[in-house]
Every structure is written in C-alpha cells, then in structure tokens.
C-alpha cells in the first residue's frame, strides 16, 4: 500500500524526474517486491516464467534490472542502447496526459552507450536468477552515417550478455529511424545482426519492434522480410504519432510517441493484422496500452505469445505486473487451460476478443 501511495505522489513530479526517481529507487533496492507468478511460456527457445515483461525505454541503461525483476516481471528489455553514448533530445521530453492515461515522449534514444551498458550487464549476470529473461533493444546513433552498421556493432558488443536482441526501427523520435522498416533496409539490418551473431558464434533469438503506424502494405512487406530472414519474434508495437481522440488539451500537440491507453486499440489491430500475415511463422510480443488483466488477455486472444508494458507501471503502480499475472493465472485455472498457448490467437476480431475477455474476467476473477 505504501508503494502505491508513493507511486501516486511521484505522479506529481515532471515526467522525466519521476522516471529517474523510480530508476534510482529500483537500483538501490528501496523498492517494493512482488512474487514472480509462475505462468510459463516457451517462446523462441526461451523459458519465460510468466508472460508479462517490462518494455524497452524504462531501464534504458541497465541500471535497475534486479529491482525491475523484483516487481514480478517475467522478462525485462533494456535499452534502447546505441553504440556511442548520446544525450537524446533537449528537455522537457516526457509529458503526462492524465485524462487519457497516457504519455507522450520524445527522449530520442538518450543512451549511456553500449560499453557502459555492457559492463553493467556483465556485473548483473553474476547475481541473476536462472529464469530472469533479459533482452536488449538496440538502435542507431543520431549522428551515425551508417545506421545499418550501428545495429551490427551494438549486437556484436551486447548479444553475449543477454537472452535475446530486439532491433528497434520504430521510434518516432530519431529522424529516419522509422524508414528502416522498409523492406530493403530492414533486410540489411537483420542480416547485419545475424552476421554479428555468427561472428560471435552465438545462437540468440532476434526480435524486431514495429510501429503501430505502419500501413497494411508496409506491415505485410516487413513481415515477409522477417519470415524470409528467420526472425524469431515481432514486438508490436512501439509508440504512435497518432493523436486520435485524446482528451488532454495541454500536451496533445507535443511532438513524440504516444503510449498508454489510447494506443491499446491501434496496437491490438496491428497485432491482429501481423498475426494473420505471419501464419504461425513468427512469435509475437504484444505491447501497447496494457493496463489490466482484460487488456492482457485480449492481446493473447489476438495472437500475443508474451506481453510487455511500460506506461501502466508509471501510471498505476509497481504492483501492475503481479496483478496482471495473478489474474491471467486465475483465468487459466477457470478455463481449464494448461497454459496460455492453448488460447493464443484464437480470435480474429478485436470486438469479439474484447467481449470474450470481459466475460472471462467477470467470470473467473470473481470466483477465484
Ligand atoms: C517514456 C518512454 C520511453 C520509451 N523509450 C523506448 C525506447 O527507448 N525504446 C523502445 O523500443 N521503446 C521505447 N518506449 C516504448 C515502449 O517500449 C512501448 O513500446 C510503448 O510505450 C507502448 O507500451 P505502453 O503503452 O505499455 O507504454 C518508450 C515508452 C515510453 C513511455
């Protein structure tokens, strides 16, 4: 309870200050602890103890991994990490939209750089627990003249220290990054990351993180490239540049990526499209606007093998991963499922998945 109160106090600080405070608390151990609910999923050869992961952007520089896992997440994706350190965009660059349960951020890949992150990861690995899945989300430096090569360099340095690599080509906050989602550059980046893994004699799953603003044609060609290149998973989605139906007047015109509740439907629709295009060839990480058990279940019904969240951790509180995992475990029990894989991707329409998830939550979360 004290942590939930503290979380509501932190909400009154400016967006970036509260983010820094949370990272400091989690990195020094002055933070709450919740159990890691066991609801395992095998995805891309990795054993995830539960499906709820912490999305990239929260622990950008690998400073607070133990603290993040202590909140009950089954996986943590650090980053975005760039090869060289860079400051990101000028402040202010994170904005709360409380009426919308949302954020707009334009951090712009502020990163301590791969060397600093690598040394933190090496240290952390000595104390990590066996089932703590860690991924690194990699990106290109703003000033880089060869952005494709940046993904190669970052993978070469960091891959041996993590369980999976996510190629981030969907941030709206660095000029030109989202253009890398087109077939030709995407193919080159995936090949260069694969080449780095071969050079290091490593076998690690590669995920690619996509934008929710891709049109159907571009989404289709991106999925086609990923299948042909043997990518393990698609993280869908990053933040959106859309501002449809926002209530907040003060901050809605800020440049940057919108996350949280208003992103939920859009990211679900993209997940659904991508899931049907992939025809079972790729795994999916469902991200975007998850703030309760029902949202999480909808993403699973639409094809998400595992999930990630960020905004609701900041807006609702540190118990969110534990709460969602506990709810999902109760739904599984109520529906007589061995695991969530049995129901993953069983709905082809957002409205039907929404209705079914509502029924499941009302039925099983009251009973158990
Ligand atoms: C403040 C902030 C910073 C973020 N930074 C990154 C980042 O560095 N790399 C990345 O891939 N995604 C980043 N994201 C996007 C999240 O990982 C996630 O895809 C998005 O916020 C949607 O999930 P949510 O609605 O649960 O927040 C950031 C999001 C927020 C709110």
Coordinates of C-alpha atoms in Angstrom, one line a residue, residues 62-352:
X62 CA 20.7 -1.4 -17.4
X63 CA 20.8 0.3 -14.1
X64 CA 17.9 -1.3 -12.3
X65 CA 17.4 -4.9 -13.6
X66 CA 17.3 -6.7 -10.3
X67 CA 14.7 -4.1 -9.0
X68 CA 12.6 -4.5 -12.2
X69 CA 12.5 -8.3 -11.8
X70 CA 11.5 -7.9 -8.2
X71 CA 8.3 -6.2 -9.4
X72 CA 7.2 -9.6 -10.8
X73 CA 8.1 -9.2 -14.4
X74 CA 8.9 -12.4 -16.3
X75 CA 11.3 -10.5 -18.6
X76 CA 13.0 -7.1 -18.9
X77 CA 14.0 -5.5 -22.1
X78 CA 16.7 -2.9 -21.5
X79 CA 17.5 -0.1 -24.0
X80 CA 17.2 1.4 -26.4
X81 CA 21.1 1.2 -26.3
X82 CA 23.1 2.9 -29.1
X83 CA 26.7 2.1 -29.9
X84 CA 28.0 5.5 -28.7
X85 CA 26.7 7.5 -25.8
X86 CA 24.3 10.3 -26.8
X87 CA 22.2 12.8 -24.8
X88 CA 18.9 12.5 -26.7
X89 CA 16.6 15.4 -27.3
X90 CA 16.5 18.6 -25.2
X91 CA 14.3 18.6 -22.1
X92 CA 11.4 18.6 -21.4
X93 CA 10.8 15.4 -23.5
X94 CA 8.3 13.4 -21.4
X95 CA 4.7 14.6 -21.0
X96 CA 1.9 13.1 -18.9
X97 CA -1.7 13.1 -20.2
X98 CA -3.5 12.0 -17.1
X99 CA -7.0 12.4 -18.5
X100 CA -6.0 9.9 -21.2
X101 CA -3.9 7.6 -19.0
X102 CA -1.1 8.2 -21.5
X103 CA 2.4 9.7 -22.1
X104 CA 4.0 11.4 -25.0
X105 CA 7.8 11.1 -25.0
X106 CA 10.5 12.3 -27.4
X107 CA 13.5 11.1 -25.5
X108 CA 15.3 10.4 -28.8
X109 CA 17.5 7.4 -27.8
X110 CA 19.3 9.0 -24.8
X111 CA 21.8 6.3 -24.1
X112 CA 24.9 5.8 -22.0
X113 CA 26.2 3.8 -24.9
X114 CA 26.9 0.1 -25.4
X115 CA 30.2 0.0 -23.4
X116 CA 28.7 1.3 -20.2
X117 CA 25.7 -0.9 -20.6
X118 CA 27.9 -4.0 -21.3
X119 CA 29.8 -3.5 -18.1
X120 CA 26.6 -3.2 -16.1
X121 CA 25.2 -6.3 -17.7
X122 CA 28.3 -8.3 -17.0
X123 CA 28.2 -7.4 -13.4
X124 CA 24.5 -8.2 -13.1
X125 CA 24.9 -11.6 -14.7
X126 CA 26.9 -12.8 -11.7
X127 CA 23.8 -12.5 -9.5
X128 CA 21.0 -13.0 -11.9
X129 CA 18.5 -15.8 -11.2
X130 CA 18.1 -18.6 -13.7
X131 CA 14.7 -17.7 -15.0
X132 CA 15.2 -14.0 -15.4
X133 CA 15.0 -13.4 -19.2
X134 CA 16.8 -10.2 -20.3
X135 CA 16.6 -8.7 -23.8
X136 CA 18.5 -5.8 -25.2
X137 CA 16.8 -3.3 -27.5
X138 CA 19.3 -1.8 -29.9
X139 CA 19.2 1.4 -32.0
X140 CA 21.3 3.7 -34.2
X141 CA 23.1 6.9 -33.1
X142 CA 21.5 10.1 -34.3
X143 CA 24.7 11.3 -35.9
X144 CA 25.6 8.0 -37.4
X145 CA 26.2 8.0 -41.2
X146 CA 25.8 4.2 -41.4
X147 CA 22.7 3.4 -39.3
X148 CA 22.7 -0.3 -40.5
X149 CA 26.2 -0.7 -39.2
X150 CA 25.2 0.6 -35.8
X151 CA 22.9 -2.4 -35.3
X152 CA 25.7 -4.7 -36.2
X153 CA 28.1 -3.0 -33.7
X154 CA 25.6 -3.0 -30.9
X155 CA 24.7 -6.6 -31.4
X156 CA 28.4 -7.6 -31.6
X157 CA 29.1 -6.0 -28.2
X158 CA 25.9 -6.9 -26.3
X159 CA 24.5 -10.2 -27.6
X160 CA 26.6 -12.5 -25.4
X161 CA 25.3 -10.7 -22.3
X162 CA 21.6 -11.1 -23.0
X163 CA 19.0 -13.8 -23.9
X164 CA 17.5 -12.0 -27.0
X165 CA 18.1 -9.0 -29.2
X166 CA 15.4 -6.5 -30.3
X167 CA 16.0 -4.4 -33.3
X168 CA 14.3 -1.1 -32.8
X169 CA 13.4 0.5 -36.1
X170 CA 10.1 2.1 -34.9
X171 CA 11.0 5.0 -32.7
X172 CA 9.3 8.2 -33.9
X173 CA 11.9 10.3 -32.1
X174 CA 15.1 9.9 -34.2
X175 CA 14.9 11.2 -37.7
X176 CA 15.0 8.5 -40.3
X177 CA 14.7 5.5 -37.9
X178 CA 11.2 4.5 -39.0
X179 CA 12.2 4.5 -42.6
X180 CA 14.4 1.5 -41.7
X181 CA 11.1 -0.6 -41.6
X182 CA 11.0 -0.6 -45.4
X183 CA 12.0 -4.0 -47.0
X184 CA 15.4 -3.2 -48.2
X185 CA 17.0 -1.5 -45.1
X186 CA 15.1 -3.9 -42.8
X187 CA 16.7 -6.9 -44.7
X188 CA 20.1 -5.3 -44.4
X189 CA 19.8 -4.7 -40.7
X190 CA 18.6 -8.2 -39.9
X191 CA 21.4 -9.7 -42.0
X192 CA 24.0 -7.5 -40.2
X193 CA 22.6 -8.5 -36.8
X194 CA 22.7 -12.2 -37.9
X195 CA 26.2 -11.7 -39.1
X196 CA 27.3 -10.3 -35.7
X197 CA 25.8 -13.4 -34.0
X198 CA 27.7 -15.7 -36.4
X199 CA 30.9 -13.8 -35.8
X200 CA 30.4 -14.3 -32.1
X201 CA 29.4 -17.9 -32.5
X202 CA 26.1 -17.2 -30.7
X203 CA 22.6 -18.5 -31.3
X204 CA 20.2 -16.0 -29.9
X205 CA 16.6 -15.1 -30.9
X206 CA 16.2 -11.8 -32.9
X207 CA 13.1 -9.8 -32.4
X208 CA 12.1 -6.7 -34.4
X209 CA 10.0 -3.9 -32.9
X210 CA 7.5 -2.3 -35.2
X211 CA 5.4 0.9 -35.3
X212 CA 1.7 0.8 -34.9
X213 CA 1.5 3.5 -37.7
X214 CA 2.6 1.1 -40.5
X215 CA 0.0 0.7 -43.2
X216 CA -1.1 -2.7 -44.2
X217 CA 1.2 -2.9 -47.3
X218 CA 4.3 -1.9 -45.3
X219 CA 3.4 -4.2 -42.5
X220 CA 3.0 -7.1 -44.9
X221 CA 6.4 -6.5 -46.6
X222 CA 8.1 -6.2 -43.2
X223 CA 6.6 -9.5 -42.0
X224 CA 7.6 -11.1 -45.3
X225 CA 11.2 -10.0 -44.8
X226 CA 11.2 -11.2 -41.2
X227 CA 9.9 -14.6 -42.2
X228 CA 12.5 -15.0 -45.0
X229 CA 15.3 -13.9 -42.7
X230 CA 14.3 -16.2 -39.9
X231 CA 13.5 -13.6 -37.3
X232 CA 12.0 -15.2 -34.1
X233 CA 9.6 -12.6 -33.0
X234 CA 7.9 -9.3 -33.7
X235 CA 7.4 -6.8 -30.9
X236 CA 4.2 -4.9 -31.7
X237 CA 4.1 -2.1 -31.0
X238 CA 6.2 1.0 -30.3
X239 CA 4.5 4.4 -29.6
X240 CA 2.3 6.1 -32.1
X241 CA 2.4 9.5 -33.7
X242 CA -1.4 9.5 -34.0
X243 CA -3.4 11.8 -31.6
X244 CA -6.9 10.5 -32.4
X245 CA -9.5 11.1 -29.7
X246 CA -7.2 12.5 -26.9
X247 CA -9.0 14.4 -24.2
X248 CA -5.8 16.2 -23.0
X249 CA -5.6 19.7 -24.4
X250 CA -2.4 20.9 -22.8
X251 CA 0.1 18.3 -24.1
X252 CA -1.6 16.7 -27.1
X253 CA 0.3 18.8 -29.6
X254 CA 3.7 17.8 -28.2
X255 CA 5.9 16.0 -30.7
X256 CA 6.8 12.4 -29.9
X257 CA 5.4 9.0 -29.4
X258 CA 2.1 8.4 -27.6
X259 CA 1.8 5.4 -25.3
X260 CA -0.7 4.1 -22.8
X261 CA -4.4 3.6 -23.0
X262 CA -5.0 5.5 -26.3
X263 CA -2.5 3.2 -28.0
X264 CA -4.3 0.0 -26.9
X265 CA -6.8 -0.5 -29.7
X266 CA -4.4 0.6 -32.5
X267 CA -1.6 -1.7 -31.3
X268 CA -4.1 -4.6 -31.0
X269 CA -5.4 -4.1 -34.6
X270 CA -1.8 -4.2 -35.8
X271 CA -1.0 -7.3 -33.8
X272 CA -4.1 -8.9 -35.3
X273 CA -3.0 -8.0 -38.9
X274 CA 0.5 -9.1 -38.3
X275 CA -0.6 -12.4 -36.7
X276 CA -2.7 -13.3 -39.7
X277 CA 0.0 -12.3 -42.2
X278 CA 2.7 -14.4 -40.3
X279 CA 0.6 -17.6 -40.5
X280 CA 2.3 -19.1 -37.5
X281 CA 5.9 -18.5 -38.7
X282 CA 6.8 -15.8 -36.1
X283 CA 6.1 -15.3 -32.4
X284 CA 4.5 -12.1 -31.2
X285 CA 5.2 -9.8 -28.2
X286 CA 2.1 -7.8 -27.6
X287 CA 2.8 -4.2 -26.3
X288 CA 0.7 -1.0 -26.2
X289 CA -1.7 0.3 -23.6
X290 CA -1.9 -2.8 -21.4
X291 CA -3.2 -1.6 -18.0
X292 CA -5.2 -4.5 -16.6
X293 CA -5.9 -8.3 -16.9
X294 CA -8.5 -7.8 -19.5
X295 CA -6.2 -5.8 -21.8
X296 CA -3.5 -8.5 -21.4
X297 CA -6.0 -11.3 -22.2
X298 CA -7.2 -9.5 -25.3
X299 CA -3.7 -9.3 -26.7
X300 CA -3.2 -13.0 -26.0
X301 CA -6.5 -13.9 -27.7
X302 CA -5.4 -11.8 -30.7
X303 CA -2.0 -13.6 -31.0
X304 CA 0.5 -12.3 -28.5
X305 CA 2.7 -15.1 -27.1
X306 CA 4.1 -12.8 -24.5
X307 CA 3.4 -9.3 -23.4
X308 CA 5.2 -6.1 -22.4
X309 CA 4.1 -2.9 -20.7
X310 CA 5.6 0.4 -19.6
X311 CA 3.1 3.3 -19.2
X312 CA 0.8 1.5 -16.7
X313 CA 3.8 0.8 -14.5
X314 CA 4.2 4.5 -14.2
X315 CA 0.5 5.5 -14.1
X316 CA -0.9 2.7 -12.0
X317 CA 1.9 1.5 -9.8
X318 CA 4.6 -1.1 -9.1
X319 CA 2.1 -3.9 -8.4
X320 CA 0.9 -4.0 -12.1
X321 CA 2.9 -7.0 -13.4
X322 CA 2.0 -9.1 -10.4
X323 CA -1.7 -8.1 -10.6
X324 CA -1.9 -9.0 -14.3
X325 CA -0.1 -12.3 -13.9
X326 CA -2.2 -13.3 -11.0
X327 CA -5.4 -12.5 -13.0
X328 CA -4.1 -14.4 -16.0
X329 CA -3.3 -17.4 -13.9
X330 CA -6.8 -17.4 -12.4
X331 CA -8.3 -17.2 -15.9
X332 CA -6.2 -20.2 -17.0
X333 CA -7.4 -22.1 -14.0
X334 CA -11.0 -21.1 -14.5
X335 CA -11.0 -22.0 -18.2
X336 CA -9.2 -25.3 -17.6
X337 CA -6.2 -24.3 -19.7
X338 CA -2.8 -26.0 -19.2
X339 CA -1.2 -22.7 -20.4
X340 CA -1.9 -19.6 -22.4
X341 CA -0.6 -21.1 -25.6
X342 CA -3.9 -23.1 -26.0
X343 CA -5.9 -19.9 -26.4
X344 CA -3.3 -17.7 -28.1
X345 CA -4.5 -16.2 -31.4
X346 CA -8.0 -17.8 -31.2
X347 CA -9.9 -14.6 -32.1
X348 CA -9.8 -12.9 -35.4
X349 CA -11.7 -9.7 -34.4
X350 CA -10.8 -7.1 -31.8
X351 CA -14.5 -6.7 -30.7
X352 CA -15.0 -10.5 -30.2

